[in-house]
Coordinates of C-alpha atoms in Angstrom, one line a residue:
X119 CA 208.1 79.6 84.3
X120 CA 208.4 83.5 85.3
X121 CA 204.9 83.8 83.8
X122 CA 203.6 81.5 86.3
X123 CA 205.4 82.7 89.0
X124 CA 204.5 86.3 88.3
X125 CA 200.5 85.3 88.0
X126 CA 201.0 83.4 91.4
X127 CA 202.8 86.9 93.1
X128 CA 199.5 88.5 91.8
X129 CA 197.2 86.1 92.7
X130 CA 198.5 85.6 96.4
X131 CA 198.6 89.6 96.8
X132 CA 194.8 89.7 95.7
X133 CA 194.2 86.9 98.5
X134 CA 195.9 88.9 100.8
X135 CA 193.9 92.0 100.4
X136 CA 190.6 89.5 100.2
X137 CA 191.3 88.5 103.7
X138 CA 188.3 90.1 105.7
X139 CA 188.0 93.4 108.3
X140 CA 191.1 92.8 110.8
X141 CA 188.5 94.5 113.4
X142 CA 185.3 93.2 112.2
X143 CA 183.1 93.1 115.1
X144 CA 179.4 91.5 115.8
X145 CA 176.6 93.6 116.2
X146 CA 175.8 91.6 119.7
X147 CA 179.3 93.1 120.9
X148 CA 178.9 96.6 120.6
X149 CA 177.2 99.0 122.5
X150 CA 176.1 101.4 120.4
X151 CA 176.6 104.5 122.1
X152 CA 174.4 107.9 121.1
X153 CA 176.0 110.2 123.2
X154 CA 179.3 111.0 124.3
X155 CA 180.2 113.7 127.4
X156 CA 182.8 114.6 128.5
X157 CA 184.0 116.7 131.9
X158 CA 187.4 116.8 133.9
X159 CA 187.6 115.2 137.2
X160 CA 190.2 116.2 138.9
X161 CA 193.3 116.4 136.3
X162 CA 192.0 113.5 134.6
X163 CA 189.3 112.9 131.9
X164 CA 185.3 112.0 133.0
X165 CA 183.5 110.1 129.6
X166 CA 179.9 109.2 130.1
X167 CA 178.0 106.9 127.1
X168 CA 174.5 106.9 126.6
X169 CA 174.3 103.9 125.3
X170 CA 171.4 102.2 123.6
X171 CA 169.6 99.0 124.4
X172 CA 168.1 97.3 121.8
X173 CA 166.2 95.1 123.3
X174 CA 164.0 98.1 125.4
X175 CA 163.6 99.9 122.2
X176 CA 162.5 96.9 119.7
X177 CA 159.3 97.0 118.5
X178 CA 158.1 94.0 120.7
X179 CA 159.3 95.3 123.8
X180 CA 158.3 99.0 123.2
X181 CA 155.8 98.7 126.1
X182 CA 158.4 97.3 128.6
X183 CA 158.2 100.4 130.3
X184 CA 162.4 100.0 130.5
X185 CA 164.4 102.9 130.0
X186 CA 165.8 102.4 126.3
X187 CA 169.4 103.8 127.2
X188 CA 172.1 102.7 130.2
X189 CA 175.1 105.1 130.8
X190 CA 178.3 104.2 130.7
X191 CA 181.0 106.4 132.9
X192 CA 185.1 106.1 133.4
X193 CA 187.8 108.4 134.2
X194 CA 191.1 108.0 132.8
X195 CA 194.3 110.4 131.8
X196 CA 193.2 110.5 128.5
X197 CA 190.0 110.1 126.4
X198 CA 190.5 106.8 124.7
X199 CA 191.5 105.3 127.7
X200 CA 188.6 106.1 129.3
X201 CA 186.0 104.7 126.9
X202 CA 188.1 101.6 126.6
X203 CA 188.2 101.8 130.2
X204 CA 184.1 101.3 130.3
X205 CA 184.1 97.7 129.6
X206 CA 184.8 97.8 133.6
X207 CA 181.0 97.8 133.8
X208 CA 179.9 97.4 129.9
X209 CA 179.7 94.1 129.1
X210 CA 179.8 95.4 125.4
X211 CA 182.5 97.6 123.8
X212 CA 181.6 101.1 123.1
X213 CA 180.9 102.1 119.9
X214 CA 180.8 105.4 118.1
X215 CA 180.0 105.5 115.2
X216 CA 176.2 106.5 115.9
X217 CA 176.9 109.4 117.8
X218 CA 174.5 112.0 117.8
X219 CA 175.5 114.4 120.4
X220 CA 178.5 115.3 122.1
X221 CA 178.1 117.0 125.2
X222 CA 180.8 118.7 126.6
X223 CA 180.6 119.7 130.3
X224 CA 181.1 123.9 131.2
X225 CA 183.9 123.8 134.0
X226 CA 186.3 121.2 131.1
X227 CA 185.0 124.0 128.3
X228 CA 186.1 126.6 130.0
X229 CA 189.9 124.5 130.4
X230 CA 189.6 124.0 126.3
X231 CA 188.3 121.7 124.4
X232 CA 190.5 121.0 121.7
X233 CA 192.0 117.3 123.2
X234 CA 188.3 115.8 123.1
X235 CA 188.2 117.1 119.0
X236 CA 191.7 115.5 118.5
X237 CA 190.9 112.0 120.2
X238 CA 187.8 111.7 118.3
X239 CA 188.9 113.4 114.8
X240 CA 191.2 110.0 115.3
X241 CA 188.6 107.3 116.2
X242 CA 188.0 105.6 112.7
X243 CA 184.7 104.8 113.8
X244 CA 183.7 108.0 114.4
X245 CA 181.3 110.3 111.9
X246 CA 181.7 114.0 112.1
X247 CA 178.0 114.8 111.2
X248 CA 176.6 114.6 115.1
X249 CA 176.1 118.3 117.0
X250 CA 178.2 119.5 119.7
X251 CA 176.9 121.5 122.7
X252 CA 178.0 122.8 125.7
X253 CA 176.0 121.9 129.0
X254 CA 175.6 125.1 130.7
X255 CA 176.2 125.3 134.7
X256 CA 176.1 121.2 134.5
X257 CA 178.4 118.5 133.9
X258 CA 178.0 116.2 130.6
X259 CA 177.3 113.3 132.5
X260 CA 174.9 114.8 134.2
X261 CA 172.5 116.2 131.2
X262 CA 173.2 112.3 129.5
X263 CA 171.3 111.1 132.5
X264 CA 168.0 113.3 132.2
X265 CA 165.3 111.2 130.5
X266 CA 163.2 113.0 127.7
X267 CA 160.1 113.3 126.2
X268 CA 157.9 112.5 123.4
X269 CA 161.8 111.1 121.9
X270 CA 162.4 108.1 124.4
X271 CA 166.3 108.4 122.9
X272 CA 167.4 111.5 125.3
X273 CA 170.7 112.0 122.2
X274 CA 168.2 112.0 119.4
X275 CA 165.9 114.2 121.8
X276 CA 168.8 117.0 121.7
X277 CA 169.8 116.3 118.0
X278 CA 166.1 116.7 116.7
X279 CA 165.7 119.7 119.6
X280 CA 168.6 121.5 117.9
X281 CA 167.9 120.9 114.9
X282 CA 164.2 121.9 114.6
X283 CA 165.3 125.1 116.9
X284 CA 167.9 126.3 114.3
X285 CA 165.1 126.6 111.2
X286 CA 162.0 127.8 113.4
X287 CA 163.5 130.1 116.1
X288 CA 167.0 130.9 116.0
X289 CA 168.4 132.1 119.5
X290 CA 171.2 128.7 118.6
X291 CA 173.8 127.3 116.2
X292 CA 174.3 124.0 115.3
X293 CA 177.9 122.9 115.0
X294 CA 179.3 119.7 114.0
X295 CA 183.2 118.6 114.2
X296 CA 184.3 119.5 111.0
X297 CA 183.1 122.6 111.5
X298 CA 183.8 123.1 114.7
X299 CA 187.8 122.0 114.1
X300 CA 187.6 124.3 110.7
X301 CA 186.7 127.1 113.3
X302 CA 189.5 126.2 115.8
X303 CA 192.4 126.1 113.2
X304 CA 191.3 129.2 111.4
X305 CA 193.0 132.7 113.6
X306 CA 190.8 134.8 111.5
X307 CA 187.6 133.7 113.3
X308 CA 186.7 132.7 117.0
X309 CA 184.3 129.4 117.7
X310 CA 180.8 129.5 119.0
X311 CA 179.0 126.5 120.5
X312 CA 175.2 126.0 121.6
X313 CA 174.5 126.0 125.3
X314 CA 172.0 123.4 126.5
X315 CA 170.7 124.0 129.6
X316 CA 168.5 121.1 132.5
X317 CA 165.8 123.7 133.9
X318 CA 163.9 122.0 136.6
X319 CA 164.7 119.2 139.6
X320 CA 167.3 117.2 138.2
X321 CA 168.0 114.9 141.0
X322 CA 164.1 113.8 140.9
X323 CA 164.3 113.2 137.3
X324 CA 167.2 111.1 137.3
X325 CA 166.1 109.2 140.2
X326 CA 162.6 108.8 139.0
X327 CA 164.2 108.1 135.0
X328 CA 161.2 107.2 132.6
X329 CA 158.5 107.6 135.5
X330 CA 159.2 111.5 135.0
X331 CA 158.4 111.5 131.3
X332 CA 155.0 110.1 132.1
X333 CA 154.1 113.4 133.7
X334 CA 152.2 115.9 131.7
X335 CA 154.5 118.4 133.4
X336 CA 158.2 116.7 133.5
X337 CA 160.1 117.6 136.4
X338 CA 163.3 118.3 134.3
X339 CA 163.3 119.7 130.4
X340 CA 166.6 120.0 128.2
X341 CA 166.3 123.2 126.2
X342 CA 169.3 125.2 124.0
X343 CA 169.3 128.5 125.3
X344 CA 171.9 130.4 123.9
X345 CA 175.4 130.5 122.3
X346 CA 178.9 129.7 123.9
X347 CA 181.3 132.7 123.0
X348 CA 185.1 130.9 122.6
X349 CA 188.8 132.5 122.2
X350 CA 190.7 130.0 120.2
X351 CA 189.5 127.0 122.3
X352 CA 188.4 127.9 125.8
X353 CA 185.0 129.0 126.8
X354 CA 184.5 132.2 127.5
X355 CA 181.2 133.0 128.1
X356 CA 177.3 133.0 127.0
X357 CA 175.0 135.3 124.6
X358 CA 171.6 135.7 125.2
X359 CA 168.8 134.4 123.4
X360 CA 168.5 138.3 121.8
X361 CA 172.3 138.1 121.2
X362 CA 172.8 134.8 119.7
X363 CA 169.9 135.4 117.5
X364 CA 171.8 138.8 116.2
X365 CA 174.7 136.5 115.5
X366 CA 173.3 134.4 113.4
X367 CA 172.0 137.0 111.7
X368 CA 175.2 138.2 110.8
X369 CA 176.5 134.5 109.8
X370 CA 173.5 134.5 107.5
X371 CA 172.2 131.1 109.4
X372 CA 168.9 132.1 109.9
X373 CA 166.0 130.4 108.1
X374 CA 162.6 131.2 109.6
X375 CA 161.8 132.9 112.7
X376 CA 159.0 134.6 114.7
X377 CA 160.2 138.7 116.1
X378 CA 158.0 141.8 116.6
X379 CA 157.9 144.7 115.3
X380 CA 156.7 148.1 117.7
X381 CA 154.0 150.4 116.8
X382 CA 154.0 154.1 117.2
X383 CA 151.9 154.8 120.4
X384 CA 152.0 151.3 121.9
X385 CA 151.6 147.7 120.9
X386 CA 153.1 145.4 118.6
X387 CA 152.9 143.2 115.6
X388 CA 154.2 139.6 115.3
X389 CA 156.2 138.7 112.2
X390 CA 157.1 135.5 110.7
X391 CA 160.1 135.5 109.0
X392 CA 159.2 133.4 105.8
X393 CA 162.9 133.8 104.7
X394 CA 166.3 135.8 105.4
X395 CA 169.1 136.8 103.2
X396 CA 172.4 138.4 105.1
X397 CA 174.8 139.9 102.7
X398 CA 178.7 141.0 104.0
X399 CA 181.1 142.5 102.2
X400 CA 184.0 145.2 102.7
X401 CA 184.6 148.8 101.9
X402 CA 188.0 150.7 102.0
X403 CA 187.1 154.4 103.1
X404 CA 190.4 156.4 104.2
X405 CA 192.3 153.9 103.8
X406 CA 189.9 151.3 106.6
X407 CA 187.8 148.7 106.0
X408 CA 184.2 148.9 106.7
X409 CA 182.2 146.1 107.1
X410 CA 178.4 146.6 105.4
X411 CA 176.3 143.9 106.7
X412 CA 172.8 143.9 105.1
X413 CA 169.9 141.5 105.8
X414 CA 167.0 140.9 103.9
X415 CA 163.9 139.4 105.7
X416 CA 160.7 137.9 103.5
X417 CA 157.6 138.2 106.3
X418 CA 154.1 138.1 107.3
X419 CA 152.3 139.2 109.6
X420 CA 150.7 136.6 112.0
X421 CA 149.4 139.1 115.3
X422 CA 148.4 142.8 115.5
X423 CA 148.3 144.2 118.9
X424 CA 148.0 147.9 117.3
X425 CA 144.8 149.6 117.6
X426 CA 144.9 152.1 115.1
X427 CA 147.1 149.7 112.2
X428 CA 145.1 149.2 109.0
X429 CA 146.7 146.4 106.9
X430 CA 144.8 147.4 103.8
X431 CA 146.6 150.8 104.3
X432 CA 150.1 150.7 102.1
X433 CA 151.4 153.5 104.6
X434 CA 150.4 151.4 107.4
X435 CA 152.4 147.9 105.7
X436 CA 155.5 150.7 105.2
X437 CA 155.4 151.7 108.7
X438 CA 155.5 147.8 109.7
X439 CA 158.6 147.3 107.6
X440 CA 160.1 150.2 108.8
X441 CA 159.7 149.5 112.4
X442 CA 160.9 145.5 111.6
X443 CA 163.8 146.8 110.0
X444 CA 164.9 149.2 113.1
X445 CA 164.4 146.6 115.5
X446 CA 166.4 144.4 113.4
X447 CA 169.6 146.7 113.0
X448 CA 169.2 146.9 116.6
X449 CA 169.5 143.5 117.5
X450 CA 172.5 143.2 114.8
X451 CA 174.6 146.3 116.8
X452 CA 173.4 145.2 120.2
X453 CA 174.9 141.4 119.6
X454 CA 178.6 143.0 118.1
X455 CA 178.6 145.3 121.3
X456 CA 177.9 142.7 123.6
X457 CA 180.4 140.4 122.0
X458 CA 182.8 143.4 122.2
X459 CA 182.1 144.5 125.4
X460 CA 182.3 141.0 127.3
X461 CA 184.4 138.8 125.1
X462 CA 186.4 140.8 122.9
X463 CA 186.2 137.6 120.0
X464 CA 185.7 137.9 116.7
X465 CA 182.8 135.1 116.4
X466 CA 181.8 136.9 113.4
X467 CA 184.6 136.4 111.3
X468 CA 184.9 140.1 110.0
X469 CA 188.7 139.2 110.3
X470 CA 187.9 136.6 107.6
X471 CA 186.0 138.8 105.4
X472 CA 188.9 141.2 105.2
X473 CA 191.2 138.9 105.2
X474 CA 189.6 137.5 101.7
X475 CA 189.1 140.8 100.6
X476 CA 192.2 142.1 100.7
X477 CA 195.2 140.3 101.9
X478 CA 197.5 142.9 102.2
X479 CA 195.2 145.1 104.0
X480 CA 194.8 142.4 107.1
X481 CA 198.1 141.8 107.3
X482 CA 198.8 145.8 107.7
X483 CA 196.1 146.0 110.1
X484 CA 197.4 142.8 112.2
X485 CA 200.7 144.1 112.0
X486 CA 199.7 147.5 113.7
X487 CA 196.2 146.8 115.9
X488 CA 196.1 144.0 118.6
X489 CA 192.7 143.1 118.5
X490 CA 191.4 145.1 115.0
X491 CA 187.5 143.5 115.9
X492 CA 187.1 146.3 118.8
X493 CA 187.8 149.5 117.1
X494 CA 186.4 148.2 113.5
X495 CA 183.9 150.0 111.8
X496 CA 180.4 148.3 110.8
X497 CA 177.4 149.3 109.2
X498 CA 174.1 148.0 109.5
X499 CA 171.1 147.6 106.9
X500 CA 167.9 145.6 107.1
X501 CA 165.2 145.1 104.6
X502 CA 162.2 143.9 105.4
X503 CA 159.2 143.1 102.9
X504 CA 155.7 142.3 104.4
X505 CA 154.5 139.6 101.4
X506 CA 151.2 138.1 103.4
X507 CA 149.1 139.4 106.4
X508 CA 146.8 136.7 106.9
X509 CA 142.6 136.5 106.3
X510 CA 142.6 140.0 108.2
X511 CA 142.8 143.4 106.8
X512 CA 142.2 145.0 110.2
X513 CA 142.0 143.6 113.7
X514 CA 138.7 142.0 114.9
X515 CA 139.7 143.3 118.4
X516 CA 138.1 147.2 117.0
X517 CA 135.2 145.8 116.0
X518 CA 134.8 144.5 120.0
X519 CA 132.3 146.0 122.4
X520 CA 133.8 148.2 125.5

């Protein structure tokens, strides 16, 4: 009789568990939003959706000539309110789980910006892998409303944007939450984020919505244009395009880009990065830690604007890398003195480098020094090997007629 009751204990408990998602919801109930913003009215929260509709983007409808997104906009005392709040004017719940960009608006950056992590770090529904950006000059909600180009999905627009920036050009960062909140809790290094920027007549734009993608010169264009330089988690500031590509650099998260290289007695030469290797460790001289930072760039050449360069000529190839690799270490010291001079932040994390160096070294240096990233010593090395020039040994522009 115990044996019977015991097997029906188990079997009711498996039942139990069996019983379905207690939130389970239909696809025709959600709005499935692709971008979240978020600014501060007054004391109290601003969320904007961009929200997708699937009818405009289906396959059959694709030449509806209706925009393919609707935003969604509420203001509450606290974030979760606020999205829950949308269903105001949404006759479908928000949902997040297909987030790709979150858009955080300058003038609530500048307030901090770690409430908006927290609420969404505890949405359920919500993946960590989308980008975060700061809108530069703008509210959220007002980049979410800019159509796009060429990606009818303005979200995906910045996502792909980012992303394709990051391994081609690298003036930008992107950042995702878990990386972003590993930043935040972590005293040993400070939190960048990319700026993105609405050049152009944003008012038309949004009035005009898809009409203005139709144009072969849009009156509005979303572009990243920079880094956002944080103390623990209020914005501080921007780096230039120059600036934020010397920072990533030093973070070792650049992949291929285009830079020049001077020539002596005028001109340049364009260089593709084919690939880059930064290299940071620590040194105790006296007593103090030096940072060494060393970077290793793979390149080819892809434009000579030097009249007298032969690239057949091995002195002439060794000149090129020698001038690459001075313009690089300058754009390595220029971005650390920048960052020092304006922000005084250790986005580099040469705190964290000592700090897993040696231990007992930061903690000395903490214990005595305020802010040890201003008066710390660094050293700068580049490398850079030329391994293709192109069909041309010399330029074609000699060989021209005066």
């Amino acid at each position: 009789m115990k044996q019977t009751l015991h097997l029906f204990f188990v079997w009711g408990l498996i039942a139990l568990l069996l019983g379905g998602c207690w939130d389970r919801k239909e696809l025709n109930e959600l709005g499935i939003a692709i971008g979240i913003g978020v600014d501060m009215e007054g004391e109290q929260y601003q969320v904007t959706a961009q929200v997708v509709i699937p009818s405009a983007v289906a396959s059959k409808s694709a030449t509806s000539g209706g925009s393919p997104v609707v935003t969604y906009q509420a203001t509450a005392p606290t974030i979760q309110e606020a999205i829950q709040k949308m269903t105001d004017t949404s006759p479908r719940s928000i949902y997040l789980s297909h987030i790709r960009m979150l858009i955080l608006g300058e003038a609530y950056a500048r307030k901090g910006i770690s409430d908006v992590i927290e609420a969404l770090m505890r949405e359920p529904f919500t993946r960590s892998d989308f980008y975060i950006a700061i809108a530069k000059n703008n509210k959220a909600s007002t980049i979410l409303k800019i159509p796009t180009a060429l990606e009818k999905l303005p979200a995906n627009k910045m996502f792909a944007s980012l992303d394709t920036l990051t391994k081609t050009w690298a003036p930008a960062t992107k950042v995702t939450m878990d990386q972003l909140l590993s930043n935040l809790v972590n005293p040993e290094i400070q939190s960048t984020l990319p700026a993105l920027e609405a050049v152009g007549n944003i008012e038309s734009s949004i009035d005009k919505g898809l009409e203005d993608t139709t144009s072969i010169s849009p009156k509005t264009t979303l572009r990243f244009s920079g880094i956002g330089v944080f103390k623990k988690d209020r914005l501080l500031g921007w780096l230039n395009e120059q600036d934020s590509k010397g920072f990533n650099y030093i973070r070792n998260e650049v992949d291929t880009t285009t830079g020049h290289a001077d020539c002596e007695g005028g001109g340049n030469i364009a260089l593709l990065t084919l690939n880059s290797d930064t290299k940071n460790k620590v040194i105790i001289r006296g007593g103090e830690p030096v940072i060494l930072i060393s970077v290793t760039n793979n390149s080819a050449v892809r434009e000579v604007n030097c009249q007298h360069m032969k690239l057949s000529s091995m002195a002439d190839i060794k000149e090129i890398e020698a001038a690459s690799n001075e313009k690089i270490v300058g754009i390595l010291k220029h971005s650390v003195e920048t960052v020092r001079r304006e922000f005084k932040s250790d986005i580099f994390g040469f705190g964290q480098l000592i700090h897993q160096s040696n231990p007992e070294l930061w903690k000395r240096i903490k214990e005595t020094k305020e802010n040890p990233f201003m008066d710390l010593q660094i050293e700068y090395k580049a490398k850079t090997k030329i391994q293709k020039i192109g069909t041309l040994f010399e330029s074609f522009q000699k060989q021209m007629k005066e």
